[in-house]
């Protein structure tokens, strides 16, 4: 029986008067008597949801959301306030798991702060579609770096090569009218050290986040950090170019770290304090390196070196937009008031940055280096 037939049967037999509510015990009997193909984990969640209701009933729309693998904020609150927590044992007690399932369990404990959410993710996770966005971005960045490294015969501090800034991918203030550069600069990197740092974080943090929260949400967060990075540089460091995917990387990392801090007691990832300190030290060191290269270039250059402001802009996007996304696991973002506030703030910033790039450079008489 498919999903639509199941929902039609439930409504006809359990809610013929269209009251909008269904008794949990009656529904459980229907499942067993008709051998309906409902995930046992979902059935457990239904019972927990009903137990949080004084009359032992569940809203029909909540049942539809559950069967459709979509949970509203009211559903999550009902589960959290239920008389019994889902489920009986922790995921760490699951025996006989294969390699991939153990990896899925590892991801659940790395990313999610609540045991209910971890079990929900573990039992409904499917390997298709795979987390293709972060892997594809990382692969594309490596390919572009190898191509330019072979072409320029330079693998470290590539930005000092006179031909590097001529790339159509680099953001340069003299080429602001070429709007694609505000995003495509993420494929270019200063050198092997920056590429290695970004690629490592994208795979270690970005891929697990994409597995849990999906390609749409994580790609939106990453690209929002990238775009905010170049636009922030165009406002605060008007003479500087930008290269590297640090805006998107710092958006992902800052969102994840902020989510861990805000859910510290519920996170079950091992050595979380040590890992938090190491992550902050590495991220701060990368920002410090970018500041050093911007203001004290170790080699003679024909113009300003890439700005570090994209790192900071990405971190701000991560703490604001990213934290809202990560805290809304399996909830509809459009139902979250905070999501609309964040979107409004980001949209206001975009409009301001667009007008700034159109008018401010001429009005302020900014002396930008000639485009390569």
Coordinates of C-alpha atoms in Angstrom, one line a residue:
X1 CA 0.0 0.0 0.0
X2 CA 1.4 3.4 -1.0
X3 CA 1.5 6.5 1.2
X4 CA -1.6 8.2 -0.3
X5 CA -3.7 5.0 0.0
X6 CA -2.5 4.7 3.6
X7 CA -3.6 8.2 4.5
X8 CA -6.9 7.8 2.7
X9 CA -7.6 4.6 4.7
X10 CA -6.7 6.2 8.0
X11 CA -9.0 9.2 7.4
X12 CA -11.9 7.0 6.3
X13 CA -11.7 4.5 9.1
X14 CA -10.3 6.6 12.0
X15 CA -11.7 10.1 11.3
X16 CA -14.9 9.7 9.3
X17 CA -16.3 12.9 10.8
X18 CA -13.3 15.0 9.9
X19 CA -12.6 16.1 13.5
X20 CA -8.9 16.4 12.8
X21 CA -7.8 14.0 15.5
X22 CA -7.1 10.3 15.6
X23 CA -6.8 7.9 18.6
X24 CA -3.3 6.5 18.9
X25 CA -4.4 3.0 20.2
X26 CA -6.9 2.7 17.4
X27 CA -4.4 3.6 14.8
X28 CA -1.9 1.1 16.1
X29 CA -4.5 -1.6 15.8
X30 CA -5.2 -0.6 12.2
X31 CA -1.5 -0.8 11.4
X32 CA -1.2 -4.4 12.7
X33 CA -4.5 -5.7 11.4
X34 CA -3.8 -4.4 7.8
X35 CA 0.0 -5.0 7.9
X36 CA 0.6 -1.5 6.8
X37 CA 4.2 -0.7 5.8
X38 CA 5.0 1.9 8.5
X39 CA 8.5 2.3 9.9
X40 CA 8.6 1.0 13.5
X41 CA 10.5 4.1 14.5
X42 CA 7.7 6.3 13.1
X43 CA 5.1 4.2 15.0
X44 CA 7.1 4.7 18.2
X45 CA 7.2 8.5 17.6
X46 CA 3.4 8.5 16.9
X47 CA 2.8 6.8 20.3
X48 CA 5.1 9.3 22.1
X49 CA 3.3 12.1 20.4
X50 CA -0.1 10.8 21.4
X51 CA 1.1 10.3 25.0
X52 CA 1.9 14.0 25.2
X53 CA -1.8 14.7 24.5
X54 CA -4.2 14.5 27.5
X55 CA -6.8 12.5 25.4
X56 CA -4.3 10.2 23.8
X57 CA -5.0 11.6 20.4
X58 CA -2.8 12.9 17.6
X59 CA -3.6 15.6 15.1
X60 CA -4.3 14.2 11.6
X61 CA -2.0 16.8 10.0
X62 CA 0.8 15.8 12.4
X63 CA 0.3 12.2 11.3
X64 CA 0.5 13.2 7.7
X65 CA 3.7 15.0 8.4
X66 CA 5.1 12.0 10.2
X67 CA 4.3 9.6 7.4
X68 CA 5.7 12.1 4.9
X69 CA 8.9 12.4 6.9
X70 CA 8.3 16.0 7.7
X71 CA 8.1 17.3 11.3
X72 CA 6.7 20.6 12.3
X73 CA 7.9 22.5 15.4
X74 CA 4.7 21.5 17.2
X75 CA 5.5 17.9 16.5
X76 CA 9.0 18.2 17.9
X77 CA 7.8 20.0 21.0
X78 CA 5.2 17.3 21.6
X79 CA 7.8 14.6 21.3
X80 CA 10.1 16.5 23.7
X81 CA 7.3 17.0 26.2
X82 CA 6.0 13.4 25.9
X83 CA 5.7 11.1 28.9
X84 CA 8.4 8.8 27.5
X85 CA 11.4 9.6 25.5
X86 CA 12.1 7.9 22.2
X87 CA 13.4 5.4 22.1
X88 CA 14.3 2.6 24.5
X89 CA 18.1 2.4 24.2
X90 CA 20.7 4.7 22.8
X91 CA 22.1 4.2 19.3
X92 CA 25.4 3.3 20.8
X93 CA 23.8 0.1 21.9
X94 CA 22.7 -1.0 18.4
X95 CA 24.4 -4.3 17.7
X96 CA 25.6 -5.8 14.4
X97 CA 25.9 -2.6 12.3
X98 CA 27.8 -2.5 9.0
X99 CA 30.5 -0.1 8.2
X100 CA 28.2 2.5 6.5
X101 CA 25.6 2.3 9.3
X102 CA 28.3 2.9 11.9
X103 CA 29.3 5.9 9.9
X104 CA 25.7 7.1 9.8
X105 CA 25.6 6.6 13.6
X106 CA 28.8 8.6 14.0
X107 CA 27.4 11.4 11.9
X108 CA 24.2 11.4 14.1
X109 CA 26.2 11.8 17.3
X110 CA 28.5 14.4 15.7
X111 CA 25.8 16.7 14.4
X112 CA 22.6 16.2 16.4
X113 CA 22.1 17.2 20.1
X114 CA 19.0 15.2 20.9
X115 CA 18.6 11.4 21.1
X116 CA 15.2 11.5 19.5
X117 CA 16.6 13.4 16.5
X118 CA 19.6 11.0 16.3
X119 CA 17.3 7.9 16.2
X120 CA 15.0 9.6 13.7
X121 CA 17.9 10.4 11.4
X122 CA 19.5 7.0 11.9
X123 CA 16.4 5.0 11.0
X124 CA 15.2 7.1 8.1
X125 CA 18.6 7.9 6.5
X126 CA 19.0 6.7 2.9
X127 CA 22.3 6.6 1.1
X128 CA 20.6 8.1 -2.0
X129 CA 21.0 10.9 -2.8
X130 CA 24.6 11.1 -1.4
X131 CA 26.1 14.4 -0.1
X132 CA 27.2 15.5 -3.5
X133 CA 27.4 19.3 -3.1
X134 CA 30.3 19.6 -0.7
X135 CA 32.2 16.8 -2.5
X136 CA 31.6 18.4 -5.9
X137 CA 32.7 21.9 -4.7
X138 CA 35.8 20.4 -3.1
X139 CA 36.7 18.4 -6.2
X140 CA 36.2 21.5 -8.5
X141 CA 38.4 23.6 -6.2
X142 CA 41.2 21.0 -6.4
X143 CA 40.9 20.7 -10.2
X144 CA 41.0 24.5 -10.7
X145 CA 44.0 24.7 -8.3
X146 CA 45.9 22.0 -10.1
X147 CA 45.2 23.6 -13.5
X148 CA 46.5 27.0 -12.4
X149 CA 49.4 25.5 -10.5
X150 CA 50.6 23.6 -13.6
X151 CA 50.0 26.6 -15.8
X152 CA 51.8 29.1 -13.5
X153 CA 54.3 26.5 -12.2
X154 CA 53.6 27.9 -8.8
X155 CA 51.9 26.0 -5.9
X156 CA 52.3 28.4 -2.9
X157 CA 51.3 32.1 -2.8
X158 CA 49.9 31.9 -6.3
X159 CA 48.4 35.4 -6.0
X160 CA 51.9 36.9 -6.4
X161 CA 52.2 35.6 -9.9
X162 CA 51.3 38.4 -12.4
X163 CA 49.0 36.1 -14.5
X164 CA 47.0 34.9 -11.5
X165 CA 44.7 37.9 -11.2
X166 CA 43.8 37.7 -14.9
X167 CA 41.6 34.7 -14.1
X168 CA 37.9 35.2 -14.9
X169 CA 37.1 33.5 -11.6
X170 CA 38.8 35.9 -9.2
X171 CA 36.9 38.8 -7.6
X172 CA 38.7 42.1 -8.4
X173 CA 37.2 45.5 -7.5
X174 CA 37.9 46.7 -11.0
X175 CA 35.7 43.9 -12.4
X176 CA 32.7 44.4 -10.1
X177 CA 30.3 44.6 -13.1
X178 CA 31.1 40.9 -13.9
X179 CA 28.7 39.7 -11.2
X180 CA 29.6 36.0 -11.5
X181 CA 33.0 36.8 -9.8
X182 CA 31.2 37.5 -6.5
X183 CA 30.7 33.7 -6.3
X184 CA 33.3 32.1 -8.6
X185 CA 36.2 33.4 -6.5
X186 CA 35.5 30.4 -4.2
X187 CA 37.2 28.1 -6.7
X188 CA 40.5 30.0 -6.6
X189 CA 43.0 29.8 -3.7
X190 CA 46.1 31.6 -2.5
X191 CA 48.0 28.4 -2.5
X192 CA 48.2 24.8 -1.3
X193 CA 48.0 25.8 2.3
X194 CA 44.6 27.6 2.0
X195 CA 43.2 24.9 -0.3
X196 CA 44.2 22.2 2.1
X197 CA 42.6 23.9 5.1
X198 CA 39.4 24.7 3.3
X199 CA 39.1 21.2 1.7
X200 CA 39.7 19.5 5.0
X201 CA 37.0 21.4 6.8
X202 CA 34.5 21.1 3.9
X203 CA 34.9 17.3 4.0
X204 CA 35.1 16.9 7.8
X205 CA 32.2 19.3 8.7
X206 CA 30.4 20.1 5.4
X207 CA 29.7 16.5 4.4
X208 CA 28.2 15.3 7.7
X209 CA 26.1 18.5 7.8
X210 CA 24.9 17.8 4.3
X211 CA 24.1 14.2 5.2
X212 CA 21.9 15.3 8.1
X213 CA 20.3 18.6 6.9
X214 CA 20.3 17.9 3.1
X215 CA 21.9 19.4 0.1
X216 CA 19.5 22.4 -0.3
X217 CA 20.0 23.8 3.2
X218 CA 23.8 23.3 3.3
X219 CA 24.4 24.6 -0.2
X220 CA 22.3 27.7 0.6
X221 CA 24.3 28.3 3.8
X222 CA 27.6 27.8 2.0
X223 CA 26.8 30.0 -1.0
X224 CA 25.3 32.6 1.3
X225 CA 28.7 32.8 3.2
X226 CA 30.6 33.0 -0.1
X227 CA 28.4 35.8 -1.5
X228 CA 28.5 37.7 1.8
X229 CA 32.3 37.4 1.9
X230 CA 32.9 39.1 -1.5
X231 CA 30.2 41.7 -0.8
X232 CA 31.7 42.6 2.6
X233 CA 35.1 43.0 1.0
X234 CA 33.7 45.3 -1.6
X235 CA 32.3 47.5 1.2
X236 CA 35.0 47.3 3.9
X237 CA 38.2 46.7 1.9
X238 CA 37.4 48.4 -1.4
X239 CA 40.8 48.0 -3.1
X240 CA 41.4 44.3 -2.3
X241 CA 40.6 41.3 -4.4
X242 CA 39.2 38.0 -3.0
X243 CA 40.0 34.4 -3.6
X244 CA 39.2 31.1 -1.7
X245 CA 36.1 29.5 -0.4
X246 CA 36.8 30.7 3.2
X247 CA 33.5 32.6 3.3
X248 CA 31.5 29.4 2.8
X249 CA 33.8 27.3 5.0
X250 CA 33.6 29.7 7.9
X251 CA 29.8 29.8 7.6
X252 CA 29.6 26.1 8.0
X253 CA 32.1 25.9 10.8
X254 CA 30.7 28.8 12.8
X255 CA 27.2 27.4 12.5
X256 CA 28.3 24.0 13.7
X257 CA 30.4 25.3 16.5
X258 CA 27.6 27.7 17.7
X259 CA 25.1 24.8 17.6
X260 CA 27.4 22.6 19.7
X261 CA 27.9 25.4 22.3
X262 CA 24.2 26.1 22.5
X263 CA 23.4 22.4 22.9
X264 CA 26.5 21.5 24.9
X265 CA 24.8 19.1 27.4
X266 CA 23.0 17.1 24.6
X267 CA 26.0 16.7 22.3
X268 CA 27.6 13.2 22.6
X269 CA 30.6 13.7 20.3
X270 CA 33.8 12.6 22.0
X271 CA 36.4 15.1 23.3
X272 CA 34.1 18.0 22.3
X273 CA 35.9 20.6 24.4
X274 CA 39.3 19.7 23.0
X275 CA 38.0 19.6 19.5
X276 CA 36.2 23.0 20.0
X277 CA 39.5 24.6 21.2
X278 CA 41.5 23.1 18.3
X279 CA 38.9 24.3 15.8
X280 CA 38.9 27.8 17.1
X281 CA 42.7 27.9 17.2
X282 CA 42.9 26.7 13.5
X283 CA 40.2 29.1 12.3
X284 CA 41.9 32.0 14.2
X285 CA 45.3 31.1 12.8
X286 CA 43.9 31.0 9.2
X287 CA 42.4 34.5 9.8
X288 CA 45.7 35.7 11.2
X289 CA 47.6 34.3 8.2
X290 CA 45.2 36.1 5.8
X291 CA 45.6 39.4 7.7
X292 CA 49.4 39.0 7.5
X293 CA 49.3 38.4 3.8
X294 CA 47.0 41.3 3.3
X295 CA 49.1 44.0 5.1
X296 CA 52.6 42.5 5.2
X297 CA 53.1 40.6 1.9
X298 CA 56.2 38.5 2.0
X299 CA 56.9 39.0 -1.7
X300 CA 56.7 42.0 -4.0
X301 CA 53.3 42.3 -5.7
X302 CA 51.7 44.4 -8.4
X303 CA 48.7 45.3 -6.3
X304 CA 46.8 44.6 -3.0
X305 CA 46.7 41.1 -1.8
X306 CA 43.3 39.3 -1.1
X307 CA 41.3 40.5 1.8
X308 CA 40.6 38.6 5.0
X309 CA 37.1 40.1 5.5
X310 CA 35.4 37.2 3.7
X311 CA 36.4 34.9 6.6
X312 CA 34.6 37.2 9.1
X313 CA 31.6 37.7 7.0
X314 CA 31.2 33.9 6.6
X315 CA 31.4 33.5 10.3
X316 CA 28.6 36.1 10.8
X317 CA 26.4 34.3 8.3
X318 CA 27.1 31.0 10.1
X319 CA 26.2 32.3 13.5
X320 CA 23.0 33.9 12.2
X321 CA 21.5 32.0 9.2
X322 CA 23.5 28.8 9.8
X323 CA 22.5 28.4 13.4
X324 CA 18.8 28.9 12.5
X325 CA 19.1 26.2 9.9
X326 CA 20.9 23.7 12.1
X327 CA 18.5 24.2 15.0
X328 CA 15.6 23.4 12.7
X329 CA 16.4 19.8 11.9
X330 CA 13.5 18.2 10.1
X331 CA 11.4 21.3 10.7
X332 CA 10.0 23.5 8.0
X333 CA 12.1 26.7 7.9
X334 CA 9.1 28.7 6.7
X335 CA 7.4 27.9 10.0
X336 CA 10.2 29.5 12.0
X337 CA 9.9 33.2 12.8
X338 CA 13.6 33.5 13.3
X339 CA 14.2 32.2 9.7
X340 CA 12.2 35.1 8.2
X341 CA 14.1 37.6 10.4
X342 CA 17.4 36.2 9.2
X343 CA 16.3 36.3 5.6
X344 CA 15.1 39.9 6.0
X345 CA 18.5 40.9 7.5
X346 CA 20.4 39.1 4.7
X347 CA 18.2 40.6 2.0
X348 CA 18.7 44.1 3.4
X349 CA 22.5 43.5 3.4
X350 CA 22.4 42.3 -0.2
X351 CA 20.4 45.4 -1.3
X352 CA 22.8 47.7 0.5
X353 CA 25.8 46.0 -0.9
X354 CA 24.4 46.2 -4.5
X355 CA 23.8 49.9 -4.2
X356 CA 27.2 50.4 -2.6
X357 CA 28.9 48.7 -5.5
X358 CA 27.0 50.7 -8.1
X359 CA 27.3 54.2 -6.5
X360 CA 29.8 54.4 -3.6
X361 CA 33.0 53.8 -5.5
X362 CA 32.5 56.9 -7.7
X363 CA 31.0 59.0 -4.9
X364 CA 33.8 58.3 -2.5
X365 CA 36.5 58.6 -5.2
X366 CA 38.0 55.2 -4.3
X367 CA 41.4 54.6 -5.9
X368 CA 41.2 51.0 -6.9
X369 CA 44.1 49.3 -8.7
X370 CA 43.6 48.9 -12.4
X371 CA 42.0 45.6 -13.3
X372 CA 44.5 43.0 -14.8

